[in-house]
Structures are given as C-alpha cells and as structure tokens.
Short mmCIF file of C-alpha atoms in Angstrom, two decimals:
data_model
loop_
_atom_site.label_atom_id
_atom_site.label_comp_id
_atom_site.label_asym_id
_atom_site.label_seq_id
_atom_site.Cartn_x
_atom_site.Cartn_y
_atom_site.Cartn_z
CA MET A 1 97.22 82.44 102.62
CA SER A 2 100.69 82.59 100.08
CA MET A 3 99.34 84.24 97.03
CA LYS A 4 101.18 85.56 93.97
CA THR A 5 100.78 88.29 92.81
CA VAL A 6 103.25 89.63 89.42
CA VAL A 7 103.75 93.42 87.87
CA ILE A 8 104.05 93.46 84.77
CA LYS A 9 107.55 94.87 83.62
CA TYR A 10 107.35 96.92 80.27
CA ASN A 11 108.47 100.25 79.70
CA ALA A 12 106.06 102.26 80.63
CA GLY A 13 107.48 104.72 83.98
CA ASN A 14 107.93 103.97 87.28
CA VAL A 15 106.28 100.54 89.29
CA ARG A 16 108.42 101.06 92.34
CA SER A 17 105.78 102.81 93.67
CA VAL A 18 103.18 99.83 93.36
CA GLN A 19 105.47 97.68 94.39
CA PHE A 20 106.19 99.03 97.99
CA ALA A 21 102.11 99.56 98.28
CA LEU A 22 101.69 96.12 97.60
CA GLU A 23 105.17 95.31 100.29
CA ARG A 24 102.88 97.68 102.79
CA LEU A 25 100.67 95.48 102.70
CA GLY A 26 102.35 92.25 103.45
CA VAL A 27 102.18 91.10 99.64
CA GLU A 28 106.13 90.61 97.74
CA PRO A 29 104.74 90.94 94.38
CA LEU A 30 106.72 89.91 91.63
CA LEU A 31 108.67 91.97 88.55
CA THR A 32 108.33 90.21 85.26
CA ASP A 33 107.52 90.04 81.35
CA ASP A 34 107.66 86.59 81.36
CA PRO A 35 104.13 85.52 80.56
CA VAL A 36 104.47 81.81 82.11
CA GLU A 37 105.11 84.34 85.19
CA ILE A 38 102.75 86.30 84.69
CA LEU A 39 99.65 84.24 83.55
CA SER A 40 100.94 81.81 86.31
CA ALA A 41 99.57 84.13 88.80
CA ASP A 42 96.89 84.73 91.23
CA ARG A 43 96.86 88.50 90.87
CA ILE A 44 98.13 90.12 87.94
CA ILE A 45 98.64 94.45 88.34
CA PHE A 46 99.24 96.70 85.10
CA PRO A 47 100.75 99.87 86.44
CA GLY A 48 102.26 102.65 83.82
CA VAL A 49 103.16 106.15 83.49
CA GLY A 50 104.48 107.02 80.28
CA GLU A 51 102.73 107.64 76.46
CA ALA A 52 100.70 104.94 74.62
CA SER A 53 101.29 104.96 71.65
CA SER A 54 105.37 103.68 72.44
CA ALA A 55 103.19 101.54 75.52
CA MET A 56 101.14 99.31 73.03
CA ALA A 57 104.36 98.88 70.19
CA TYR A 58 106.55 97.53 73.44
CA LEU A 59 103.62 95.41 74.67
CA LYS A 60 103.35 94.35 70.92
CA GLN A 61 107.38 93.64 70.96
CA ARG A 62 107.04 91.15 73.34
CA GLY A 63 104.10 89.89 72.64
CA LEU A 64 102.41 91.31 76.19
CA ASP A 65 99.15 91.97 74.53
CA LYS A 66 97.84 88.56 74.03
CA THR A 67 99.04 87.69 77.01
CA ILE A 68 97.50 90.55 78.93
CA LEU A 69 94.30 89.43 76.74
CA GLU A 70 94.73 85.54 77.95
CA ALA A 71 94.32 86.52 81.78
CA LYS A 72 91.75 84.79 83.82
CA GLN A 73 92.73 85.96 87.58
CA PRO A 74 91.90 89.20 88.81
CA PHE A 75 94.04 91.72 86.75
CA LEU A 76 94.04 95.60 87.57
CA GLY A 77 95.07 98.35 84.94
CA ILE A 78 96.45 101.72 87.12
CA CYS A 79 96.72 105.20 85.17
CA LEU A 80 98.68 104.44 81.70
CA GLY A 81 97.45 100.77 82.26
CA MET A 82 93.80 101.29 83.02
CA GLN A 83 93.89 102.85 79.31
CA LEU A 84 95.63 100.49 77.58
CA MET A 85 93.13 98.32 78.42
CA CYS A 86 90.25 100.34 76.89
CA ALA A 87 89.38 100.61 72.96
CA HIS A 88 91.10 103.33 71.32
CA SER A 89 93.47 106.09 72.92
CA GLU A 90 93.33 109.64 71.69
CA GLU A 91 97.29 110.08 72.12
CA ASN A 92 98.93 109.16 69.12
CA ASP A 93 96.17 107.56 67.84
CA THR A 94 96.72 104.56 69.78
CA SER A 95 94.46 100.90 68.71
CA CYS A 96 94.84 99.55 71.95
CA LEU A 97 93.66 96.58 74.18
CA GLY A 98 90.66 96.62 73.86
CA VAL A 99 89.34 94.83 77.13
CA PHE A 100 86.96 98.03 78.01
CA GLN A 101 84.91 99.09 74.67
CA GLU A 102 85.18 102.57 76.38
CA LYS A 103 87.58 105.23 74.21
CA VAL A 104 90.31 107.67 76.02
CA LYS A 105 90.59 110.94 75.22
CA ARG A 106 92.32 113.76 75.64
CA PHE A 107 90.86 116.50 78.57
CA VAL A 108 89.52 119.75 76.60
CA ALA A 109 89.86 122.43 78.81
CA ASP A 110 86.01 124.65 79.27
CA GLY A 111 85.06 127.34 81.65
CA SER A 112 85.77 126.26 85.15
CA VAL A 113 88.97 124.19 84.00
CA GLN A 114 91.98 125.27 82.35
CA LYS A 115 94.60 123.46 83.57
CA ILE A 116 96.15 119.87 81.52
CA PRO A 117 96.79 117.72 82.96
CA GLN A 118 94.37 116.91 86.30
CA ILE A 119 97.01 116.51 89.06
CA GLY A 120 95.82 115.84 92.32
CA TRP A 121 93.47 114.57 94.26
CA ASN A 122 89.78 114.12 93.26
CA THR A 123 86.86 112.37 94.58
CA ILE A 124 85.29 109.15 92.90
CA HIS A 125 81.37 108.90 92.70
CA GLY A 126 78.69 106.17 91.83
CA LEU A 127 81.43 103.20 93.59
CA LYS A 128 80.28 100.03 91.97
CA SER A 129 81.74 96.58 92.00
CA ASN A 130 83.88 94.83 95.00
CA LEU A 131 86.68 97.08 94.49
CA PHE A 132 85.08 99.67 96.51
CA LYS A 133 83.97 97.71 99.77
CA ASP A 134 84.08 99.77 102.90
CA VAL A 135 85.11 102.95 100.14
CA PRO A 136 82.64 105.86 100.34
CA GLU A 137 80.89 107.70 98.22
CA ASN A 138 83.25 111.16 97.46
CA SER A 139 86.03 109.82 98.93
CA HIS A 140 89.42 111.20 96.82
CA CYS A 141 91.91 109.28 95.07
CA TYR A 142 95.22 111.02 93.90
CA PHE A 143 94.60 111.36 89.71
CA VAL A 144 97.61 112.95 87.01
CA HIS A 145 96.54 111.99 83.71
CA SER A 146 95.95 114.17 80.59
CA TYR A 147 93.92 111.13 79.30
CA CYS A 148 91.00 109.93 80.47
CA ALA A 149 88.65 106.98 79.44
CA GLN A 150 84.97 107.93 78.49
CA LEU A 151 82.22 106.97 80.43
CA GLY A 152 80.68 103.58 79.57
CA GLN A 153 78.85 100.38 80.27
CA HIS A 154 82.09 99.01 81.99
CA THR A 155 82.18 102.60 83.91
CA ILE A 156 82.26 101.56 87.82
CA ALA A 157 83.38 104.40 89.01
CA THR A 158 83.75 108.43 88.00
CA ALA A 159 84.43 111.60 88.67
CA ASP A 160 84.30 115.18 87.49
CA TYR A 161 87.42 117.29 85.50
CA CYS A 162 86.44 119.43 82.24
CA GLY A 163 83.06 116.58 82.68
CA LEU A 164 83.12 113.46 84.33
CA PHE A 165 84.87 110.48 83.07
CA SER A 166 85.88 107.04 84.18
CA ALA A 167 87.45 106.63 87.13
CA ALA A 168 87.28 103.17 86.98
CA LEU A 169 86.16 100.39 84.44
CA GLN A 170 85.13 96.43 84.94
CA THR A 171 84.43 93.57 82.88
CA LYS A 172 84.80 89.96 84.41
CA ASN A 173 87.99 89.41 85.43
CA TYR A 174 89.48 92.52 84.67
CA TYR A 175 89.28 96.01 86.05
CA GLY A 176 91.27 99.91 86.22
CA VAL A 177 91.81 102.31 87.65
CA GLN A 178 92.42 106.07 86.31
CA PHE A 179 93.87 107.51 89.91
CA HIS A 180 96.68 105.92 91.35
CA PRO A 181 95.85 104.00 94.43
CA GLU A 182 99.44 103.34 95.47
CA LYS A 183 99.27 106.75 96.14
CA SER A 184 96.49 107.98 98.30
CA ALA A 185 96.85 107.01 101.60
CA ARG A 186 95.00 104.48 103.36
CA LEU A 187 91.53 104.59 101.10
CA GLY A 188 93.76 103.61 98.65
CA ALA A 189 95.37 100.80 100.42
CA THR A 190 91.82 99.87 101.13
CA ILE A 191 90.91 99.29 97.01
CA ILE A 192 94.44 97.80 96.74
CA GLU A 193 93.13 95.13 99.31
CA ASN A 194 89.67 94.36 98.07
CA PHE A 195 91.54 93.45 94.62
CA LEU A 196 94.03 91.33 96.28
CA ASN A 197 90.44 89.71 98.65
CA ILE A 198 88.51 89.22 94.90
CA VAL A 199 87.36 86.45 95.49
CA MET B 1 85.92 118.41 92.02
CA LEU B 2 89.70 118.81 92.17
CA THR B 3 90.94 120.07 95.85
CA LYS B 4 93.54 122.07 97.06
CA ARG B 5 96.76 120.65 97.76
CA ILE B 6 98.95 121.54 101.18
CA ILE B 7 102.33 120.81 100.99
CA PRO B 8 104.55 120.40 103.86
CA CYS B 9 108.32 120.79 102.65
CA LEU B 10 111.15 119.19 105.05
CA ASP B 11 114.39 120.70 104.22
CA ILE B 12 117.29 117.83 103.80
CA LYS B 13 120.90 117.80 104.85
CA ASP B 14 123.03 114.63 104.45
CA GLY B 15 120.05 112.73 104.52
CA ARG B 16 118.20 114.43 107.56
CA THR B 17 116.40 116.71 108.44
CA VAL B 18 117.59 120.33 108.76
CA LYS B 19 114.74 122.74 110.75
CA GLY B 20 113.98 120.81 114.16
CA THR B 21 110.62 120.06 115.43
CA ASN B 22 108.42 120.37 118.16
CA PHE B 23 106.53 117.17 117.10
CA VAL B 24 106.05 115.13 120.86
CA ASP B 25 105.28 112.10 118.85
CA LEU B 26 108.24 111.84 117.20
CA ARG B 27 110.75 108.82 117.33
CA ASP B 28 113.29 111.01 115.41
CA ALA B 29 112.47 114.34 114.85
CA GLY B 30 115.51 114.37 112.37
CA ASP B 31 114.55 112.08 110.13
CA PRO B 32 112.40 112.51 107.49
CA VAL B 33 110.91 109.60 106.86
CA GLU B 34 109.26 109.79 110.84
CA LEU B 35 108.54 113.33 110.00
CA ALA B 36 106.73 112.71 106.23
CA ALA B 37 105.33 110.09 107.87
CA LEU B 38 103.30 112.01 110.44
CA TYR B 39 102.54 114.60 107.74
CA ALA B 40 100.64 111.78 105.09
CA GLU B 41 98.99 110.93 108.56
CA LYS B 42 97.66 113.78 109.29
CA GLY B 43 96.79 114.54 105.99
CA ALA B 44 99.05 116.12 104.15
CA ASP B 45 98.60 115.92 100.11
CA GLU B 46 101.80 115.66 98.91
CA LEU B 47 105.32 116.28 100.31
CA VAL B 48 108.64 118.35 98.81
CA PHE B 49 112.04 116.93 100.11
CA LEU B 50 115.13 120.30 99.11
CA ASP B 51 118.31 118.88 99.84
CA ILE B 52 120.25 121.23 100.53
CA THR B 53 123.53 119.01 101.02
CA ALA B 54 126.18 120.37 98.95
CA THR B 55 128.75 117.23 99.33
CA ASN B 56 129.83 114.89 96.01
CA GLU B 57 128.36 111.88 97.65
CA LYS B 58 124.52 113.65 97.63
CA ARG B 59 123.46 111.93 94.69
CA LYS B 60 124.15 108.46 96.28
CA THR B 61 122.87 109.47 99.76
CA LEU B 62 119.75 111.01 98.22
CA ALA B 63 118.67 108.02 96.37
CA ALA B 64 118.74 106.27 99.69
CA LEU B 65 117.25 108.40 101.01
CA VAL B 66 114.21 108.26 97.83
CA ASP B 67 113.97 104.35 98.47
CA ARG B 68 113.50 104.57 102.74
CA ILE B 69 110.42 107.64 102.09
CA ALA B 70 108.73 105.63 98.59
CA HIS B 71 108.90 102.38 100.94
CA ARG B 72 106.96 104.19 103.96
CA ILE B 73 105.09 107.05 102.54
CA ASN B 74 101.69 106.42 100.85
CA ILE B 75 100.98 110.27 99.18
CA PRO B 76 103.15 111.55 96.04
CA PHE B 77 106.16 113.51 96.65
CA THR B 78 108.34 115.47 94.97
CA VAL B 79 112.38 115.70 95.79
CA GLY B 80 114.72 118.27 94.56
CA GLY B 81 118.05 120.36 95.13
CA GLY B 82 120.65 120.09 92.70
CA ILE B 83 119.69 118.12 90.48
CA SER B 84 121.28 118.95 86.88
CA SER B 85 120.69 116.25 84.96
CA VAL B 86 118.46 113.27 82.73
CA GLU B 87 120.63 110.23 85.22
CA ASP B 88 120.22 112.37 88.37
CA VAL B 89 116.18 111.92 87.57
CA ARG B 90 115.99 108.67 86.18
CA VAL B 91 117.59 107.66 89.49
CA LEU B 92 115.36 109.42 91.82
CA LEU B 93 112.35 108.58 90.18
CA ASP B 94 113.86 104.66 89.81
CA SER B 95 114.14 105.05 93.37
CA GLY B 96 110.63 105.87 93.83
CA ALA B 97 110.03 109.87 94.05
CA ASP B 98 106.99 111.17 91.82
CA LYS B 99 108.08 114.09 90.62
CA ILE B 100 111.85 115.65 90.41
CA SER B 101 111.66 119.67 91.17
CA VAL B 102 114.83 121.91 89.08
CA ASN B 103 115.31 125.72 89.97
CA THR B 104 119.54 126.54 88.53
CA SER B 105 120.69 124.80 86.60
CA ALA B 106 117.26 124.77 84.60
CA PHE B 107 118.04 128.37 84.43
CA LYS B 108 121.26 128.01 83.15
CA ASP B 109 120.07 125.00 81.11
CA PRO B 110 116.50 125.65 79.64
CA GLU B 111 116.77 122.73 77.20
CA LEU B 112 117.27 120.22 80.63
CA ILE B 113 113.52 121.17 80.84
CA ASN B 114 112.81 120.09 77.62
CA ARG B 115 114.60 116.57 77.55
CA LEU B 116 113.02 115.98 81.43
CA SER B 117 110.12 116.51 80.21
CA ALA B 118 110.40 114.34 76.56
CA GLU B 119 112.13 111.71 78.32
CA PHE B 120 109.73 111.55 81.82
CA GLY B 121 106.57 113.58 80.83
CA SER B 122 106.01 116.97 81.75
CA GLN B 123 104.03 115.52 85.27
CA CYS B 124 106.97 114.49 86.68
CA ILE B 125 109.11 117.85 86.48
CA VAL B 126 108.16 120.85 88.97
CA LEU B 127 109.83 124.25 88.09
CA ALA B 128 110.95 126.03 91.60
CA ILE B 129 111.19 129.70 90.78
CA ASP B 130 112.40 132.09 93.60
CA ALA B 131 111.00 135.39 92.72
CA LYS B 132 111.71 139.24 94.42
CA LYS B 133 110.20 142.00 93.76
CA GLY B 134 112.57 144.94 92.43
CA GLU B 135 112.29 148.03 92.98
CA ASP B 136 110.37 148.96 89.34
CA GLY B 137 107.59 146.42 90.81
CA GLU B 138 108.36 143.43 88.48
CA TRP B 139 109.26 140.25 89.59
CA TYR B 140 112.70 139.15 89.32
CA VAL B 141 114.23 135.43 89.44
CA TYR B 142 116.49 134.52 91.85
CA LEU B 143 119.33 131.72 91.83
CA ASN B 144 121.40 129.56 94.15
CA GLY B 145 119.09 129.57 96.65
CA GLY B 146 117.88 133.25 96.27
CA ARG B 147 122.39 134.44 96.63
CA LEU B 148 121.75 135.18 93.15
CA ALA B 149 120.06 137.89 91.19
CA THR B 150 119.10 137.73 87.01
CA GLU B 151 117.46 140.36 85.29
CA LYS B 152 114.72 137.36 84.22
CA LYS B 153 111.20 138.30 85.38
CA CYS B 154 109.72 135.49 87.00
CA LEU B 155 106.06 135.71 84.73
CA ASP B 156 108.32 135.61 81.51
CA TRP B 157 110.11 132.64 82.90
CA ALA B 158 107.17 130.67 84.26
CA ILE B 159 105.46 130.70 81.07
CA GLU B 160 108.72 130.40 78.81
CA ALA B 161 109.18 126.90 81.10
CA VAL B 162 106.11 125.39 80.90
CA GLN B 163 106.58 126.24 77.00
CA ARG B 164 109.58 124.12 76.86
CA GLY B 165 107.06 121.15 79.41
CA ALA B 166 107.38 122.13 82.64
CA GLY B 167 104.34 120.38 84.38
CA GLU B 168 104.01 122.56 87.42
CA ILE B 169 105.62 125.55 89.03
CA LEU B 170 106.50 125.87 92.35
CA LEU B 171 106.74 129.80 92.99
CA THR B 172 108.44 130.86 96.23
CA SER B 173 108.34 134.72 97.14
CA MET B 174 111.76 135.56 98.73
CA ASP B 175 110.23 138.41 100.07
CA HIS B 176 107.23 136.62 101.73
CA ASP B 177 109.09 133.71 102.97
CA GLY B 178 109.81 133.56 106.23
CA THR B 179 107.48 136.74 107.17
CA LYS B 180 104.61 134.39 108.13
CA ALA B 181 102.34 137.96 106.59
CA GLY B 182 100.51 136.03 104.58
CA PHE B 183 101.37 134.64 101.20
CA ALA B 184 102.64 136.42 98.23
CA LYS B 185 99.06 136.62 96.16
CA GLU B 186 99.97 139.35 93.41
CA ILE B 187 102.72 137.63 91.76
CA THR B 188 101.67 133.94 92.64
CA GLY B 189 97.87 135.19 90.71
CA LEU B 190 99.10 136.78 87.87
CA VAL B 191 101.34 133.71 87.12
CA SER B 192 99.12 131.16 87.59
CA ARG B 193 96.65 133.00 84.98
CA SER B 194 99.46 132.78 83.15
CA VAL B 195 99.98 129.10 82.49
CA ASN B 196 97.99 126.26 82.13
CA VAL B 197 99.88 124.03 84.87
CA PRO B 198 99.10 124.20 88.59
CA VAL B 199 101.58 126.28 90.47
CA ILE B 200 102.46 126.14 94.15
CA ALA B 201 102.54 128.95 96.16
CA SER B 202 105.05 129.05 98.42
CA GLY B 203 106.27 131.69 101.34
CA GLY B 204 105.50 133.43 103.82
CA GLY B 205 101.66 130.87 105.28
CA GLY B 206 101.46 131.72 108.87
CA THR B 207 98.11 131.49 109.78
CA PRO B 208 94.90 129.49 108.13
CA ILE B 209 93.58 132.65 106.50
CA HIS B 210 97.37 133.30 104.39
CA PHE B 211 96.19 129.79 103.09
CA TYR B 212 92.70 130.81 102.28
CA ASP B 213 93.42 134.20 100.68
CA ILE B 214 96.29 132.44 98.33
CA LEU B 215 94.03 129.25 97.16
CA ASP B 216 90.82 130.66 97.23
CA ARG B 217 91.70 132.59 93.29
CA HIS B 218 95.22 132.53 93.10
CA ALA B 219 97.00 128.88 93.65
CA ASP B 220 96.05 125.76 93.37
CA ALA B 221 98.69 124.46 96.46
CA ALA B 222 100.25 126.20 99.50
CA LEU B 223 103.47 124.67 100.21
CA ALA B 224 104.93 125.76 103.98
CA ALA B 225 107.58 124.43 106.20
CA SER B 226 108.20 125.35 109.85
CA ILE B 227 104.99 125.91 111.04
CA PHE B 228 104.29 122.84 109.79
CA HIS B 229 106.97 121.49 111.96
CA PHE B 230 106.75 123.79 114.68
CA GLY B 231 102.95 122.89 115.53
CA GLU B 232 102.19 126.52 114.36
CA ILE B 233 99.32 124.92 112.33
CA SER B 234 97.80 121.58 111.76
CA ILE B 235 97.31 119.74 108.73
CA PRO B 236 93.59 119.18 109.71
CA GLU B 237 93.17 122.40 111.54
CA LEU B 238 94.27 123.83 108.66
CA LYS B 239 92.19 122.16 106.08
CA ALA B 240 88.41 122.30 108.74
CA PHE B 241 89.41 126.02 108.36
CA LEU B 242 89.39 126.06 104.84
CA LYS B 243 86.27 124.10 103.97
CA GLN B 244 84.67 125.89 106.27
CA LYS B 245 85.83 129.03 104.33
CA GLY B 246 84.45 126.60 100.70
CA ILE B 247 87.30 125.58 99.26
CA PRO B 248 87.55 122.48 98.08
CA VAL B 249 90.11 120.28 100.34
CA ARG B 250 90.96 116.74 101.07
#
C-alpha cells in the first residue's frame, strides 16, 4: 500500500530523527509546512523539540494551527508537538491548540527527584489504545523534557517522574506521545508502525 | 521509573573508530556506524561519539558521519570533539545528532554555553569535564584532552556551566581513566549532588561491580569505551547484574 505520510515542518527543533525512523520502516515522509499537502496526507506527524510560545506563534503565523485542527486522518504529535496539542502550557503561559483538554505543567522537583529535565529511559504504564499494540506494560521509552501533560480523560499511557503524568494522549484521530518513539529502539519503531497501521 | 544509563563511547578519527574491537560479528570493526548499531542492538541506552580528528576537513566529515549514524541508529547519541560555535552545533544537530558535548572551547569561552543553550535548549548541551585530583586533595579541570592543567576547581566549573545552561555533565576522571579499577566515586558524587542536571561518570569502569558502585548513589549514567569494544563486559550481562543488584536499568 502506498501511503502519503507528512511530517509538519516548523521552527521547533530537529525533525531528522523522525524522518530517519520512518525511512527505517520503509516510509519516505514528506517534510512540509504547506496546509494543502498536510491535509491531503494519509498520516500526519507533528514532532518538536523547543519552546512552546515561540512554536505556537510560528504555527499561528503560518496558519498551521487551523490546519492541525482540520485534520481527519491519524495525527501523531511527539514531545513538544504533543504538548502544543494540549489546552495550555505553563511554558511562558502559552495557549495551545486545545485538541486535548489536559494542561502542560513544569516538573516540580520532589523528595525523590531533583533533576529537571527528565533525560533518559522511563517506563510507561496503563497502556490503552491501538497505538500500543504488542507493547508490554512497563516498556522503556526515551524521554527528554521539563514540562509534562497532566493526567486526564485523554490519557492513554502514564509515566512517573515527580508524580504521574501523561506519557501519551488520544482523542479521535489525534494521538500524542511525550517520549521519542524515533529514539526508543525497537519498541519505539513498533509504536510508530502501529500509528502507520491505524485504520 | 527513570533508569540509569549505560553509554558506550566511540573515539573517531577521520570518520573511523580509533580503538579496535574484537567483535567477530562486525563486517567492519573500524566503521563507527557498524559498532554503534551493534551496541544499540545489545541494549546500550545512548552512545557518545568523540571526534579526535585534527584536520580542517573535520567539520564536513563529522557532519557526514553523523548523518550516517542518524540513519541507522534508533537510540539517542551525543557528538563531541572540537566543537566551538553555534554554527558547528547547528550543522551537527541538523545532521541528526541528539546532543553535542563541549569541553575546552566552553572553558575558554564560557558564554558559549549560554549561546548554545539559548539557541538549541539545555537538553542537547552536554558539558564534558576532564578532571584530576591535585596534591591539595581538590579536583581540577584539565583541557586539550587532559594535556593542559588549569586552576579551576572541577566542582566550581560544573556549577557555573549548569547555571549557564549546560543540561548534562560528562565527568571523566583522568586519574581513573584506563585503569579499569573503578570510577571516581568521590568527585562524581560531589558534582552530582551539587547540580540539578544528570551526571555521567566516565573513566575507570572495568567490572560490573564498578558500574554498580557508581550508579548506586553517585551518577545517573556511566560511560566506558574499551571494555565494551573488547568484549570484556557485554552490555546485556552488565545490565542483568545491575538489575539483580536493584539498580533500575532498561
């Protein structure tokens, strides 16, 4: 099956890793910020590493905020991409896209955890949704972040760092993962493959 | 639970791995990408590539190598060695590196850390420190691959670098490096307790118990080179040992 997969190009971070991870699965993604190209795709991936307010400003300036909300096809936000799909981020008090109602807050160091950002491999739990087909509970995924989405009605996976947070969210055709599946070894590849195989 | 990381380090010169390996299952033991892929497959949590090439062509060859690594490797990797400008870093991140490490250049121009973290975010800026214990019992920073002594205390430099935006500290004890007699627990633990970013211990790892000793309380990750290259410790065995000792590992 020939499937058109786009990776949304904007000013947030490095999309090469996502592109390469797709290529390892035999998918040649199109990297674009053109709303027509994006909305004509079979799959949309919205990656991101960076800062929320400047990323949101850039999306609005290009009209990509509306494009994202119009998507009907399976849509996957990764890391900052997922956070931008939430209602609001504490990072520079940013109003985000509101696909997910959950709010994004900064980690608050507690007795057990002093180091922020969280950098490294953490376990994911409470896995719901077809995104985690063949992914066992307590699997390890690679995280790098200082802000995290709270738990809420759209939570489909949790992880624990300074308390539980949403490791993944889903509503309708929209999926978001806080970790980096493109850097989470074989298991990450399985998650990306599951996303590509959603019917 | 966030796990402790095991990080093999590959020294690169002119695009090739410098120290040999005795892996029979590698098509080309000198090709860092082959070796990196093997480590990723065996369960390495991250990789560090340290470029020791000294030619003018360095930046171009390194960017090309990073591109090859990023195509093949599905775990995070850091690139270091002679990186001294925002432009150097941009090229390497655009080629697919997850993090870059700076050492001498950041010491000589500490503002570099501020510029890099403002431009790319702290999470991809690793400060590498080579340290050695002085006769007064204090640990001091060394530059140029350990050839040049400074009067800066290791702890002070680590704290300053984190304030300037370094997102991680890679601390190599020159006193322990190559000895296979264990990591530098004292200084690594001191730095780790004094900064709020992860600390990677480097230098001296020779047996699984050494990794346990440093990861139990003193460091968030441990890096080693030759013991992995020569198969003295396999990553799966090392992780099984750590797990059995109660250290969270992947």
